[in-house]
Short mmCIF file of C-alpha atoms in Angstrom, two decimals:
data_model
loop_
_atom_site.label_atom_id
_atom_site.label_comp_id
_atom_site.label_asym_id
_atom_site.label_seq_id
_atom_site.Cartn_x
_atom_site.Cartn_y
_atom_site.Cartn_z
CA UNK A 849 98.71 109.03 107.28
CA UNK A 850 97.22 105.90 105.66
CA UNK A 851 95.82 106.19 102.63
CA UNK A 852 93.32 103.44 102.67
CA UNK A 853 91.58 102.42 105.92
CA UNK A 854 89.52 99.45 106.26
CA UNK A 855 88.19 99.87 109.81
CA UNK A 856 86.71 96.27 109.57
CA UNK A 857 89.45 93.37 110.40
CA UNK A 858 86.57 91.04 109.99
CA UNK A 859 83.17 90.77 109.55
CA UNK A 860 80.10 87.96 109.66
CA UNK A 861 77.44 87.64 107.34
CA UNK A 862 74.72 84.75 106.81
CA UNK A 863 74.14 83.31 103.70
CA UNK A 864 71.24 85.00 101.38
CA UNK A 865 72.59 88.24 103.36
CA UNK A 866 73.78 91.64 102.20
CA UNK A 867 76.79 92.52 103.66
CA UNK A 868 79.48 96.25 103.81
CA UNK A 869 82.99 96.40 104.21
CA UNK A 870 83.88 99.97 104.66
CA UNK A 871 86.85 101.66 102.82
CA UNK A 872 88.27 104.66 103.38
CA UNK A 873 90.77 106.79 100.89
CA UNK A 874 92.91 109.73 101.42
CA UNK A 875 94.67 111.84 98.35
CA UNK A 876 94.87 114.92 96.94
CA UNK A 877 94.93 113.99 93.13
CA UNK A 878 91.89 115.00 91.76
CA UNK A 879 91.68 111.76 89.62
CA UNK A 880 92.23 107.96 90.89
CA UNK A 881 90.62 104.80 90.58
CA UNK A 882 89.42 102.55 93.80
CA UNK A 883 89.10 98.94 93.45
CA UNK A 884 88.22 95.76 95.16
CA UNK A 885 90.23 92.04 95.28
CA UNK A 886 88.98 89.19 96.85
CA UNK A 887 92.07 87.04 98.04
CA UNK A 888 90.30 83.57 99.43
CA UNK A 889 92.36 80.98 101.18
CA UNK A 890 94.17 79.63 97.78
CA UNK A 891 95.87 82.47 97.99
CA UNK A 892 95.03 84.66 94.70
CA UNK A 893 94.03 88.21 94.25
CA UNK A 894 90.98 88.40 92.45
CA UNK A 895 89.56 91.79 90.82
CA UNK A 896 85.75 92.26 91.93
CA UNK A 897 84.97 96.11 91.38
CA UNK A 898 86.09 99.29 90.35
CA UNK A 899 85.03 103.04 90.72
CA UNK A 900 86.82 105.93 88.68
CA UNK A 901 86.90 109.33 90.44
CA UNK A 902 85.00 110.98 87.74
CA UNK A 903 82.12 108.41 87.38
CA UNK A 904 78.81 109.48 87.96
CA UNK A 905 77.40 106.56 88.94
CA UNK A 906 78.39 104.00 91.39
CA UNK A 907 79.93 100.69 90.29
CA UNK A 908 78.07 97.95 89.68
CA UNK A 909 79.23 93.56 88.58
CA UNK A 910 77.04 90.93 89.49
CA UNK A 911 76.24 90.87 93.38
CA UNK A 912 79.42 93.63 93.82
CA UNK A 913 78.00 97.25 94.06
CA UNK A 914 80.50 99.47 95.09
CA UNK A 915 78.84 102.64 97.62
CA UNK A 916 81.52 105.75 96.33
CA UNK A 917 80.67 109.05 98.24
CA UNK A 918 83.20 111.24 97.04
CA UNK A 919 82.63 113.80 99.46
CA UNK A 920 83.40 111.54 102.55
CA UNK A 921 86.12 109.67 100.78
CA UNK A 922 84.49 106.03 101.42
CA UNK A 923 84.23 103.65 98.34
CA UNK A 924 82.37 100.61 100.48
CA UNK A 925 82.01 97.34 98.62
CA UNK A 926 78.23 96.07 99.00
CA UNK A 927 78.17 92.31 98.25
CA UNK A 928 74.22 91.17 98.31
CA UNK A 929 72.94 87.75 98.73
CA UNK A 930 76.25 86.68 100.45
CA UNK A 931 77.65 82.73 99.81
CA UNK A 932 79.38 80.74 101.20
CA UNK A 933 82.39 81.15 98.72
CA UNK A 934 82.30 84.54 99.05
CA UNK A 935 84.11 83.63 102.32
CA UNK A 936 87.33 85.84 101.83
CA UNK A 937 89.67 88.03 102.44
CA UNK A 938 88.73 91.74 100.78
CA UNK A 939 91.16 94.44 100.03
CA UNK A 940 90.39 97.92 99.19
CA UNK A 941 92.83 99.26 96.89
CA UNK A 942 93.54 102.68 95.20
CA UNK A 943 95.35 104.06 92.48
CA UNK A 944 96.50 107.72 91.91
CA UNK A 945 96.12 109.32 88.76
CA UNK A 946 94.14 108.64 85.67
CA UNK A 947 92.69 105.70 83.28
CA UNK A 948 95.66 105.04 80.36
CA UNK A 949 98.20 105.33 83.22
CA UNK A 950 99.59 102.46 85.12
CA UNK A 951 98.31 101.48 88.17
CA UNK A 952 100.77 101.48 91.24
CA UNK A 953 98.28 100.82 93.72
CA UNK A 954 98.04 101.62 97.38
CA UNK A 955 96.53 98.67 99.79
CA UNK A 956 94.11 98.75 102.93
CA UNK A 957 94.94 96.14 105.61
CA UNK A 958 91.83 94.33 104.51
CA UNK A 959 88.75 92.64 106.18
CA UNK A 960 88.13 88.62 106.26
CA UNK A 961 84.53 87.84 106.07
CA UNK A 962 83.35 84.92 106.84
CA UNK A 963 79.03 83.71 105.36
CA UNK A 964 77.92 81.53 107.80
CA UNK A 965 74.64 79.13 107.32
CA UNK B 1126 94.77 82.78 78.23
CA UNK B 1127 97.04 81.92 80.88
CA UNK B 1128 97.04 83.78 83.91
CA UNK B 1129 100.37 85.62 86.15
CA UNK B 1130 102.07 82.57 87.35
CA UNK B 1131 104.74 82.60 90.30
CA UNK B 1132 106.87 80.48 91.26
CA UNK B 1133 107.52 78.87 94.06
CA UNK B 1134 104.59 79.14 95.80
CA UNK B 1135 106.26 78.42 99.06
CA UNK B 1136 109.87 78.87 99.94
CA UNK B 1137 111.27 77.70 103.47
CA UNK B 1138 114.62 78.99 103.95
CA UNK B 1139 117.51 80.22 107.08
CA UNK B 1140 118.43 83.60 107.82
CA UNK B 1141 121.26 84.33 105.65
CA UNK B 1142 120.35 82.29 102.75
CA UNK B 1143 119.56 83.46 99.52
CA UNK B 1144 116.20 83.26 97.32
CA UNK B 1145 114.81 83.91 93.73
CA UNK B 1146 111.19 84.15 92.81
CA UNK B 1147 109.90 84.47 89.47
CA UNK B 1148 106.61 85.59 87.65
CA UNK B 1149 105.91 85.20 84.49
CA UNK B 1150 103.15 88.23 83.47
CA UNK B 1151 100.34 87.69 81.46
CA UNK B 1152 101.34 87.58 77.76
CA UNK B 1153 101.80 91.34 76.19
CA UNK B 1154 101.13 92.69 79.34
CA UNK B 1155 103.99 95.63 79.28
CA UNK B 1156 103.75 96.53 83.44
CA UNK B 1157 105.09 94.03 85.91
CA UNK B 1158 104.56 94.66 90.06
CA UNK B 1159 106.59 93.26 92.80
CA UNK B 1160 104.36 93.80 96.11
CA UNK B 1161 104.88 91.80 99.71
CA UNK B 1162 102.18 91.54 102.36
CA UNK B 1163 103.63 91.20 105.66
CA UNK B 1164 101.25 89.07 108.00
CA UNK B 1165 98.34 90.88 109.27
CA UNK B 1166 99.70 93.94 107.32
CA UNK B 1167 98.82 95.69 104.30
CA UNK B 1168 99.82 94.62 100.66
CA UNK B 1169 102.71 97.18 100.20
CA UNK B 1170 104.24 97.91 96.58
CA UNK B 1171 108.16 97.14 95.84
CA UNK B 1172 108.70 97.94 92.54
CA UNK B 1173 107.26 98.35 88.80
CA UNK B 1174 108.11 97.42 85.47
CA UNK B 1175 108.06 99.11 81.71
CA UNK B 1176 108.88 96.58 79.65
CA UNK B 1177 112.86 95.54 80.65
CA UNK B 1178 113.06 98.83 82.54
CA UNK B 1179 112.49 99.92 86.50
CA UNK B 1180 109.76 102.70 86.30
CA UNK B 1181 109.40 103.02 90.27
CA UNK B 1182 111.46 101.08 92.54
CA UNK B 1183 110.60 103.32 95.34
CA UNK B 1184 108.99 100.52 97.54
CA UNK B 1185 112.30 98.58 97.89
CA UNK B 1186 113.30 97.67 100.89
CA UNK B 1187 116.84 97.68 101.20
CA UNK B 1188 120.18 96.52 98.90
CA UNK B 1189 119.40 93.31 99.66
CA UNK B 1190 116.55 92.95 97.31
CA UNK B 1191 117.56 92.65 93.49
CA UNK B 1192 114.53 93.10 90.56
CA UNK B 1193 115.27 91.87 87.26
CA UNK B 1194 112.90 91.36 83.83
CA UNK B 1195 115.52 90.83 81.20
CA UNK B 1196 113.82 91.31 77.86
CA UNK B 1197 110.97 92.57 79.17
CA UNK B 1198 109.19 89.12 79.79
CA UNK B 1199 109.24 86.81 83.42
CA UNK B 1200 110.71 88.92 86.38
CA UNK B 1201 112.82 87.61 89.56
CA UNK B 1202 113.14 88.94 92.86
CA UNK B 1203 116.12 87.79 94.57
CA UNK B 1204 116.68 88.71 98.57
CA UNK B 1205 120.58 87.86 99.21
CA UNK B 1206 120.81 87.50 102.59
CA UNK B 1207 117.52 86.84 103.60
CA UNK B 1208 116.40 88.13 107.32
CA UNK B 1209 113.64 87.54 109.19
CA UNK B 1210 111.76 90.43 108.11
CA UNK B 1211 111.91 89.16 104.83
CA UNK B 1212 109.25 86.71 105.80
CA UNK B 1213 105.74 87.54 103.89
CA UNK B 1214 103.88 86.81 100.99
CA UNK B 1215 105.06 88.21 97.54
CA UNK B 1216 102.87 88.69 94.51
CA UNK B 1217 103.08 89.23 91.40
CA UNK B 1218 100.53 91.56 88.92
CA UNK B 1219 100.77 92.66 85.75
CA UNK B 1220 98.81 94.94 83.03
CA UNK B 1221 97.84 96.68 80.13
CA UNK B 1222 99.62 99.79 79.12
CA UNK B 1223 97.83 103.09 77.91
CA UNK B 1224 93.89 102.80 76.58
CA UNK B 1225 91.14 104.01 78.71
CA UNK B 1226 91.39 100.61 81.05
CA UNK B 1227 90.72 100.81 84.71
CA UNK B 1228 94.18 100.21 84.82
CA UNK B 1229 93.22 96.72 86.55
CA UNK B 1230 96.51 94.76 87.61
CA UNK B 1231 96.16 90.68 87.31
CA UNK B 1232 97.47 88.94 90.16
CA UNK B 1233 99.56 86.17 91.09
CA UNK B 1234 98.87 83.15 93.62
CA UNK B 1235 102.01 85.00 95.19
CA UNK B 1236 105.07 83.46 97.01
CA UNK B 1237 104.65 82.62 100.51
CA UNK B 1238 108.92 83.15 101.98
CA UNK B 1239 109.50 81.75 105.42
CA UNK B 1240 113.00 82.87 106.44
CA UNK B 1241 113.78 80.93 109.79
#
């Protein structure tokens, strides 16, 4: 079964927008990290978010929120007031096990979005 | 503070031909990662580094893909012969060992490999 399912293989959002790319996770370790990279067309992998298993409160950076409900295994990245450079390809990522420990992480397929005018 | 460099950043080569890629981690960053995207796939791990040492190579795909770090700095990937299905985009990341970090790994502009 795949661990991380991003349902989304792309998605449209206009500029000034708020826009959600849905993540899905599957494990049975009680502690694990989810995170977000934006890869745009240059080609790099760029950290946005991340949300610990045992944090209370849902991420937060800039425009990036992330929406974690544990019980339903999602970790959704929120970007608000969308531009156009956030034009991208998005990958929702996890790692199993703790903070301290090194992250082998496990890879959705991702979704491109694309902010339109 | 530089960033994890890779190169090249595009290799073109025939079936049957051999290929090294290199990264060079971030400075004092102990973990290296070898993972390959396959198009329209996901971002699959190959391998990770301690230092000099393999921790997990379990993501490997076959003998004919060789990891090295010698002295625990810049890492190549060699793929001797090279198939078809060696074709994808391989990146680089690297981190931070222990502390109460996310554990965030710092990517690479990756390798695009085109084996014709």
């Amino acid at each position: 079964a795949q661990k991380i399912t991003q349902t989304q293989p792309g998605m449209f959002v206009q500029e000034k927008e708020a826009v959600t790319l849905d993540c899905t996770y599957d494990t049975s370790d009680p502690s694990y990290g989810l995170f977000w990279y934006k890869q745009p067309s240059s080609g790099e992998m760029i950290f946005l978010i991340y949300q610990g298993s045992y944090d209370q409160q849902n991420a937060t950076e800039g425009r990036y929120s992330l929406n974690f409900q544990k019980a339903r295994k999602s970790a959704n990245l929120v970007i608000s007031a969308s531009q156009l450079g956030d034009s991208a390809m998005y990958f929702c990522a996890m790692r199993e096990g703790g903070t301290g420990t090194a992250s082998k992480l496990t890879f959705g397929t991702g979704t491109r979005l694309q902010v339109t005018l | 503070e530089a960033g994890v460099t890779q190169f090249p950043s595009h290799s073109v080569i025939e079936k049957g031909q051999t290929v090294t890629l290199r990264c060079d981690p971030i400075s004092g960053h102990d973990n290296l990662y070898w993972y390959r995207r396959v198009m329209g796939k996901e971002i699959k791990f190959l391998l990770h580094f301690v230092k000099e040492s393999k921790q997990d190579e379990s993501g490997m795909p076959n003998n004919r893909f060789l990891a090295e770090r010698t002295g625990g700095t810049y890492s190549t990937l060699k793929v001797q012969p090279a198939e078809l299905e060696d074709s994808g985009v391989y990146f680089c990341a690297s981190s931070h060992s222990g502390g109460r970090g996310t554990g965030e790994l710092f990517f690479g502009e990756g390798s695009r490999l085109t084996v014709l």
